[in-house]
Coordinates of C-alpha atoms in Angstrom, one line a residue:
X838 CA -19.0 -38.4 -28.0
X839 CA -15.6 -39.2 -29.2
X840 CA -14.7 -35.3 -29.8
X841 CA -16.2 -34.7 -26.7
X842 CA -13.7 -36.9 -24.8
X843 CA -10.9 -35.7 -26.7
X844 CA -11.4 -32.2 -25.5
X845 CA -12.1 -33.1 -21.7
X846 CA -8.7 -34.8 -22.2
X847 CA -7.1 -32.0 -24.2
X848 CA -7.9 -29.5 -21.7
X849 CA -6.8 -32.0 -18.6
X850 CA -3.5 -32.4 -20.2
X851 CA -3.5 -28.8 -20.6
X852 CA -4.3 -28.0 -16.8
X853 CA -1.5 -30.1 -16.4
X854 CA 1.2 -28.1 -16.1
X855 CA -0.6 -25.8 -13.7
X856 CA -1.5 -28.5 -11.3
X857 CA 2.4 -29.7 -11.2
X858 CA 3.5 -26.6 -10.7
X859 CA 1.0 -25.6 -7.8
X860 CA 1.5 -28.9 -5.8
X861 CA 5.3 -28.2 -5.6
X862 CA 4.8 -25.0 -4.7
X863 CA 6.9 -23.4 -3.0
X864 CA 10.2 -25.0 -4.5
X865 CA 12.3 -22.4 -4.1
X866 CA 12.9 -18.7 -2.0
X867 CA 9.7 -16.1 -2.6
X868 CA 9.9 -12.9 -3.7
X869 CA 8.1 -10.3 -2.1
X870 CA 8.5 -7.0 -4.0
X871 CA 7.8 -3.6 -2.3
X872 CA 7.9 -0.9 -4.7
X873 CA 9.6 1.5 -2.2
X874 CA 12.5 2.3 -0.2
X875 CA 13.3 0.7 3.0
X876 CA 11.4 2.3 6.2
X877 CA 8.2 3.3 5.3
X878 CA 4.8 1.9 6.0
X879 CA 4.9 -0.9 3.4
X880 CA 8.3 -1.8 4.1
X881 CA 7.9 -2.3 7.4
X882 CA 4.6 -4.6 7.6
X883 CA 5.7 -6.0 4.7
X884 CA 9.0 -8.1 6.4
X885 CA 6.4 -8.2 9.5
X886 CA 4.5 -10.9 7.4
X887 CA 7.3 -12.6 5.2
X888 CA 8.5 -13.2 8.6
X889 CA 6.6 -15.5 9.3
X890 CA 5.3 -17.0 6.6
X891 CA 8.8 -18.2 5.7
X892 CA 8.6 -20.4 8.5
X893 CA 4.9 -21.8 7.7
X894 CA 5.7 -22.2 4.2
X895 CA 9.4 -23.6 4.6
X896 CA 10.7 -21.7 1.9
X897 CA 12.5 -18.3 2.8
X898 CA 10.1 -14.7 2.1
X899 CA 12.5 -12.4 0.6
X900 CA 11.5 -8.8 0.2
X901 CA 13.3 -6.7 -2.0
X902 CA 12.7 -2.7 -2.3
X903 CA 12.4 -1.5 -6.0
X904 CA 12.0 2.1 -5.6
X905 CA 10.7 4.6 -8.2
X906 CA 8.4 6.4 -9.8
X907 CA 5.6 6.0 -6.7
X908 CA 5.4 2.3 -6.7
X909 CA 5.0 1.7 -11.1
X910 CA 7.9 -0.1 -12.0
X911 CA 7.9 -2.3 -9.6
X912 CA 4.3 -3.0 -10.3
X913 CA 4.6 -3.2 -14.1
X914 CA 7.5 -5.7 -13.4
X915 CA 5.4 -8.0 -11.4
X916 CA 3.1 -7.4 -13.6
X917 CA 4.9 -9.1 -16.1
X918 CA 6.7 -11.8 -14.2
X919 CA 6.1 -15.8 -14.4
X920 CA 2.9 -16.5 -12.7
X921 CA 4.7 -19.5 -11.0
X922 CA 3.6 -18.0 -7.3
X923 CA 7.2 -17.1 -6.3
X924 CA 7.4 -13.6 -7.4
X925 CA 4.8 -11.9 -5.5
X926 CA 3.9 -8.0 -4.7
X927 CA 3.2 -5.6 -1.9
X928 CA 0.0 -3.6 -3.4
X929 CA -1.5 -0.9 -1.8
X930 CA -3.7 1.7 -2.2
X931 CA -1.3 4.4 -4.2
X932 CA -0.4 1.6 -7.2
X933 CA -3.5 -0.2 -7.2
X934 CA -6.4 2.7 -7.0
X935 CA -5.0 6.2 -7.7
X936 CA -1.9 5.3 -10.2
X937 CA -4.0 4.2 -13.5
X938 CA -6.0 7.4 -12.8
X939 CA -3.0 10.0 -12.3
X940 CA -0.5 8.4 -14.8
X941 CA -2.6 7.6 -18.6
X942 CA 0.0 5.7 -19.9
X943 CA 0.6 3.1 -17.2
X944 CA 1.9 -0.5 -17.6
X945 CA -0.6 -2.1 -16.3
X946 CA -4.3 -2.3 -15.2
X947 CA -4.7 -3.4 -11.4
X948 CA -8.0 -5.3 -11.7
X949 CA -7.1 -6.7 -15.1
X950 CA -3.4 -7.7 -14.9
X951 CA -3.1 -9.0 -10.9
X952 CA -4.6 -12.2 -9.2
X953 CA -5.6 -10.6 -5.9
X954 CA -3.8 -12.8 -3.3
X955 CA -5.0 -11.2 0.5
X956 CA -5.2 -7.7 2.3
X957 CA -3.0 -7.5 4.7
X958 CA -3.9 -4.3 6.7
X959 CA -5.3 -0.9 6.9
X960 CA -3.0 1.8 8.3
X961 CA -3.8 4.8 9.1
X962 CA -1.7 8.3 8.4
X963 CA 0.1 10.8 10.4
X964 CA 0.2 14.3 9.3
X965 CA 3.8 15.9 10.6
X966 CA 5.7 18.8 10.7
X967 CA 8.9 19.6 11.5
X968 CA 9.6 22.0 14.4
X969 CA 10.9 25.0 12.2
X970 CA 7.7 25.1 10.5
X971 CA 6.1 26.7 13.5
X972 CA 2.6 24.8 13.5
X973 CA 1.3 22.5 15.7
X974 CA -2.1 21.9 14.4
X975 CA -4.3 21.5 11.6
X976 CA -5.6 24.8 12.3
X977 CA -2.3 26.5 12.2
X978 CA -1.0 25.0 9.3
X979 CA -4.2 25.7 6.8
X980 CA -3.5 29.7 8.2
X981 CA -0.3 29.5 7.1
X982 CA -0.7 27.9 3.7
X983 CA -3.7 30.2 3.1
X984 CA -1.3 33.0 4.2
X985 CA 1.3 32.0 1.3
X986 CA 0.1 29.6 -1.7
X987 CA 2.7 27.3 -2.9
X988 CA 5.3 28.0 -0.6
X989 CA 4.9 25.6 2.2
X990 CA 6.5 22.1 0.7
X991 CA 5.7 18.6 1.4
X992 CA 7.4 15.4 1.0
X993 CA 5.5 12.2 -0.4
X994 CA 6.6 8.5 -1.6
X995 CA 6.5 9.4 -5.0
X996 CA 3.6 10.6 -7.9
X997 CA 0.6 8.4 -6.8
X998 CA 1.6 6.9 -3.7
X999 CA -0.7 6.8 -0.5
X1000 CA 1.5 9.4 1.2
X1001 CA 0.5 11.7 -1.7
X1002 CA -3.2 11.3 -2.7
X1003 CA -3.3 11.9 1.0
X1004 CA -1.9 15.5 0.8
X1005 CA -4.1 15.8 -2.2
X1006 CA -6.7 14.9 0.0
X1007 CA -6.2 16.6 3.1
X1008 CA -5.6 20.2 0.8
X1009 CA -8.8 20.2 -1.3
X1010 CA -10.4 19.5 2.3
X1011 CA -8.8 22.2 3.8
X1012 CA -9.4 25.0 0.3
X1013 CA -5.2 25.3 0.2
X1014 CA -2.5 24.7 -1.9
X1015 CA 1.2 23.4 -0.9
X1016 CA 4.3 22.1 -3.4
X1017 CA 4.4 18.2 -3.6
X1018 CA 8.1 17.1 -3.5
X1019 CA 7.9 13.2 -4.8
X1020 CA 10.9 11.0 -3.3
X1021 CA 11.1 7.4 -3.8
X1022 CA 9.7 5.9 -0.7
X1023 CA 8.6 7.4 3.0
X1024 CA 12.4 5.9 4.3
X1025 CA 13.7 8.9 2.7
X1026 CA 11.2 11.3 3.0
X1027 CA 11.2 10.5 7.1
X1028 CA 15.0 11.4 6.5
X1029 CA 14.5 15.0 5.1
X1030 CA 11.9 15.3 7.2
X1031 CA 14.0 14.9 10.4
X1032 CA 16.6 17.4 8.7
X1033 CA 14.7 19.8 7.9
X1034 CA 15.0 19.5 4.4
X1035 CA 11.4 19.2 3.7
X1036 CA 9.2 20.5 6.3
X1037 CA 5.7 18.7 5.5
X1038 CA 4.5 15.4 4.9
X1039 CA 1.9 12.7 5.7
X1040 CA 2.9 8.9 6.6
X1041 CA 2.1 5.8 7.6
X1042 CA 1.7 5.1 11.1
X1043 CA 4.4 2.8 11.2
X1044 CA 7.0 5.1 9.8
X1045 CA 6.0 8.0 12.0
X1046 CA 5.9 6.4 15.2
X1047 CA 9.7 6.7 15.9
X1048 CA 10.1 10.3 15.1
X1049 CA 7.1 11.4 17.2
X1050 CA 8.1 9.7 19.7
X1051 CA 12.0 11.0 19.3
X1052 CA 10.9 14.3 19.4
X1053 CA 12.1 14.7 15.9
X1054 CA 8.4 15.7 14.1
X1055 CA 5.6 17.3 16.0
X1056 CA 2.3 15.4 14.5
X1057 CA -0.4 17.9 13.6
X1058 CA -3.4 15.1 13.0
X1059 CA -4.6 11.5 12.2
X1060 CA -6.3 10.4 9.0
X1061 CA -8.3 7.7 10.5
X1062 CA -12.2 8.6 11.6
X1063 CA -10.9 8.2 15.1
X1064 CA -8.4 8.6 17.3
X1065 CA -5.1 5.9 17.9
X1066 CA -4.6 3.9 20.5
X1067 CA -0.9 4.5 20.1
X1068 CA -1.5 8.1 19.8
X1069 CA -4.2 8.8 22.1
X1070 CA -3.1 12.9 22.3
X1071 CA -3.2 13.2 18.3
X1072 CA -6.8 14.7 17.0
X1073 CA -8.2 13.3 13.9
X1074 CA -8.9 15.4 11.1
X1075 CA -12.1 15.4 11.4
X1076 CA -11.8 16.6 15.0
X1077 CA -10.0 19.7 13.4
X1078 CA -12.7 20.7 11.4
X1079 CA -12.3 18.5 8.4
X1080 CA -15.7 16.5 8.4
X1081 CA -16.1 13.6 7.0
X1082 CA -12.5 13.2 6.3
X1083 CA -11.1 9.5 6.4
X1084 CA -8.1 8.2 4.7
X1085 CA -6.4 4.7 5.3
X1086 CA -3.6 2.9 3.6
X1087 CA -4.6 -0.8 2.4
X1088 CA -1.8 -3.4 2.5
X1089 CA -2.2 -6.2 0.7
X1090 CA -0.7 -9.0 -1.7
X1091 CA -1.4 -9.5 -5.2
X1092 CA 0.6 -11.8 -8.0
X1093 CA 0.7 -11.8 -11.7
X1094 CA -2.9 -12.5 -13.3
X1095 CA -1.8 -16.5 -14.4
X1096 CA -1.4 -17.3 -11.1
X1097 CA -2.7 -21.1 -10.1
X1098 CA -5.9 -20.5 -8.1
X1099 CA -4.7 -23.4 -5.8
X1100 CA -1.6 -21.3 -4.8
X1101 CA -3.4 -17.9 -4.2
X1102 CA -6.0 -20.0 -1.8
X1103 CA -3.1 -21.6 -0.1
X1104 CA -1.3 -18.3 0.1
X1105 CA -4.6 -16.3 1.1
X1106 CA -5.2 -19.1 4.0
X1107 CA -1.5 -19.1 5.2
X1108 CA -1.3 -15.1 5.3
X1109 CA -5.1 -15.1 6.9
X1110 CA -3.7 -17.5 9.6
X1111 CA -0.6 -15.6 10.4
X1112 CA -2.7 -12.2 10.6
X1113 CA -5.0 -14.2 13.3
X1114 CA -1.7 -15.3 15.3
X1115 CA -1.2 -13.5 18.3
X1116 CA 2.5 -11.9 17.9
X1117 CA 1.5 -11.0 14.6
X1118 CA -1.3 -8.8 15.6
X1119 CA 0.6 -7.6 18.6
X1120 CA 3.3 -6.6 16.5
X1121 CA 1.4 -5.1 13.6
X1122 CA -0.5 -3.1 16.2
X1123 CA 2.7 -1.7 17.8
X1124 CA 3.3 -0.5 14.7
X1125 CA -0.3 1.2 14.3
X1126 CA -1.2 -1.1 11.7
X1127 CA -4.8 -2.8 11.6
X1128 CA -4.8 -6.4 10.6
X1129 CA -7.5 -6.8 8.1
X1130 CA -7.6 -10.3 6.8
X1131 CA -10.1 -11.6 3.9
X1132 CA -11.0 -13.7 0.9
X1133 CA -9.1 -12.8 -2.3
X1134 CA -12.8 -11.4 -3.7
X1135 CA -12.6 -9.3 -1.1
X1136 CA -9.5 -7.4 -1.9
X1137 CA -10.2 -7.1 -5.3
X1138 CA -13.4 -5.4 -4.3
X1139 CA -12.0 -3.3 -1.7
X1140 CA -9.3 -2.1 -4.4
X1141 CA -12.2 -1.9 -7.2
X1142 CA -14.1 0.4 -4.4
X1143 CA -10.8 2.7 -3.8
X1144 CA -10.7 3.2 -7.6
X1145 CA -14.1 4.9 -6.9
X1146 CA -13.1 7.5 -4.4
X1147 CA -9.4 8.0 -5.1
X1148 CA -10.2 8.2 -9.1
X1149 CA -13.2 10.4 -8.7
X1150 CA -10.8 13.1 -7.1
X1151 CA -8.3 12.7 -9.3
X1152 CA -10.8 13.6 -11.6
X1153 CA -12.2 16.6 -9.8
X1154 CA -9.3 18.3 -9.4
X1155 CA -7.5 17.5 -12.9
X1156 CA -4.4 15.5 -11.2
X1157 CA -2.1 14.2 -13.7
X1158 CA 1.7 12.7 -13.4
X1159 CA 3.3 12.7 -16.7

């Protein structure tokens, strides 16, 4: 009985720590880490969020963009960080579900290494060209990669990212091949886009709206199963023969794998609420981005789910980032 007691307290004095540290927190400025450049999708709903959960949590949201290698360093440095809830990171889709399965000797294993904090959004893509291409379909451009192998280019976030498991995607859909050019976040790959440096690649609605709507990229066709409110003249892919073709971006935030539990739930609840607040989801869906708020459980399942699909064609086609 006595030994019992002893280890009920042992491990109550142990918990200690952890209970402290949750009930302060926040006690100082959060970290939110986006693994890419400024502009793109993540970037943009990212600061959306931090936004305003600076003011319900009275500590200040900072995002910072740690660009390279498609999203893995910053992830492996989360990864690795004090699981005191103020270093935090923006997951999605490319680092979570199609990294461990196009790169073998990653830092770090998504379901293993993360506590899964909330999903933000879903965001669909946005296939664009630029003008001097001469396509302005789906149609058109599978002709003219079919016409030439290989010598059509496209520009992606980086080895693994959304922006490129999409192309991966949308080319073993359409039987054609075209030459992936990584960068180190959509922000710069919008920018060669524009100047013709590059004159293929697939986004997230968010960073695509401005140069469709500048004139500066004609876009050829929407990933999501239907078509966007914000883009009501854009036909899906599957609408261009591509059936059954569906690929969304999830948003979400996850923390290293120590985290308190009472921090993720207060976290999960204060992101949830500000997802549910009006301006929020106005803003989000100006931006093309679907508010998609859930239990921690299930994000991790969602993620566990996209391993699945995004694994299984990395897989089939023999995809590999060394």
């Amino acid at each position: 009985m006595h030994l019992d007691r002893r280890a009920v307290l042992a491990t109550a004095l142990l918990a200690l720590p952890f209970a402290a540290r949750a009930q302060a927190w926040p006690a100082r400025p959060i970290s939110l880490i986006v693994p890419f450049a400024p502009g793109g999708a993540s970037d943009i709903v990212a600061r959306v969020l931090a936004q305003k959960l600076s003011r319900s949590l009275g500590q200040s949201m900072v995002v910072e963009n740690r660009a390279g290698a498609g999203g893995v360093i910053a992830t492996e440095l989360v990864a690795r960080a004090t699981p005191d809830g103020h270093t935090l990171l923006w997951a999605h889709t490319g680092t979570m579900a199609v990294s461990p399965f196009l790169q073998p000797r990653l830092g770090y294993d998504p379901l293993r290494d993360f506590a899964f904090v909330a999903l933000v959004a879903r965001v669909p893509m946005v296939l664009l060209a630029h003008p001097g291409l001469g396509v302005s379909n789906v149609a058109e451009l599978i002709a003219k990669a079919k016409a030439s192998p290989g010598a059509i280019d496209y520009g992606s976030a980086g080895p693994g990212s959304n922006t490129h498991i999409g192309m991966v995607a949308f080319m073993e859909a359409a039987g054609i091949t075209m030459t992936h050019v990584p960068y180190r976040g959509s922000g710069p790959v919008m920018t060669d886009l524009i100047a013709g440096v590059i004159p293929l690649a697939m986004t997230g609605t968010p960073a695509a709206l401005p140069l469709i709507r500048n004139r500066q990229a004609i876009p050829l066709g929407v990933t999501s199963a239907e078509r966007l409110a914000l883009l009501p003249d854009v036909p899906t892919m599957q609408e261009q023969g591509l059936a059954g073709f569906d690929a969304l971006q999830s948003h979400g935030v996850v923390a290293p794998r120590d985290v308190p539990a009472a921090i993720v739930a207060r976290l999960n609840d204060q992101i949830n609420a500000a997802l549910r607040a009006p301006e929020i989801a106005e803003r989000l869906a100006a931006e093309g981005a679907r508010p998609d708020p859930r239990p921690p459980e299930a994000w991790r399942a969602l993620i566990a789910a996209e391993q699945e699909r995004w694994g299984g064609l990395v897989r089939r086609i023999g995809l590999r980032v060394e």
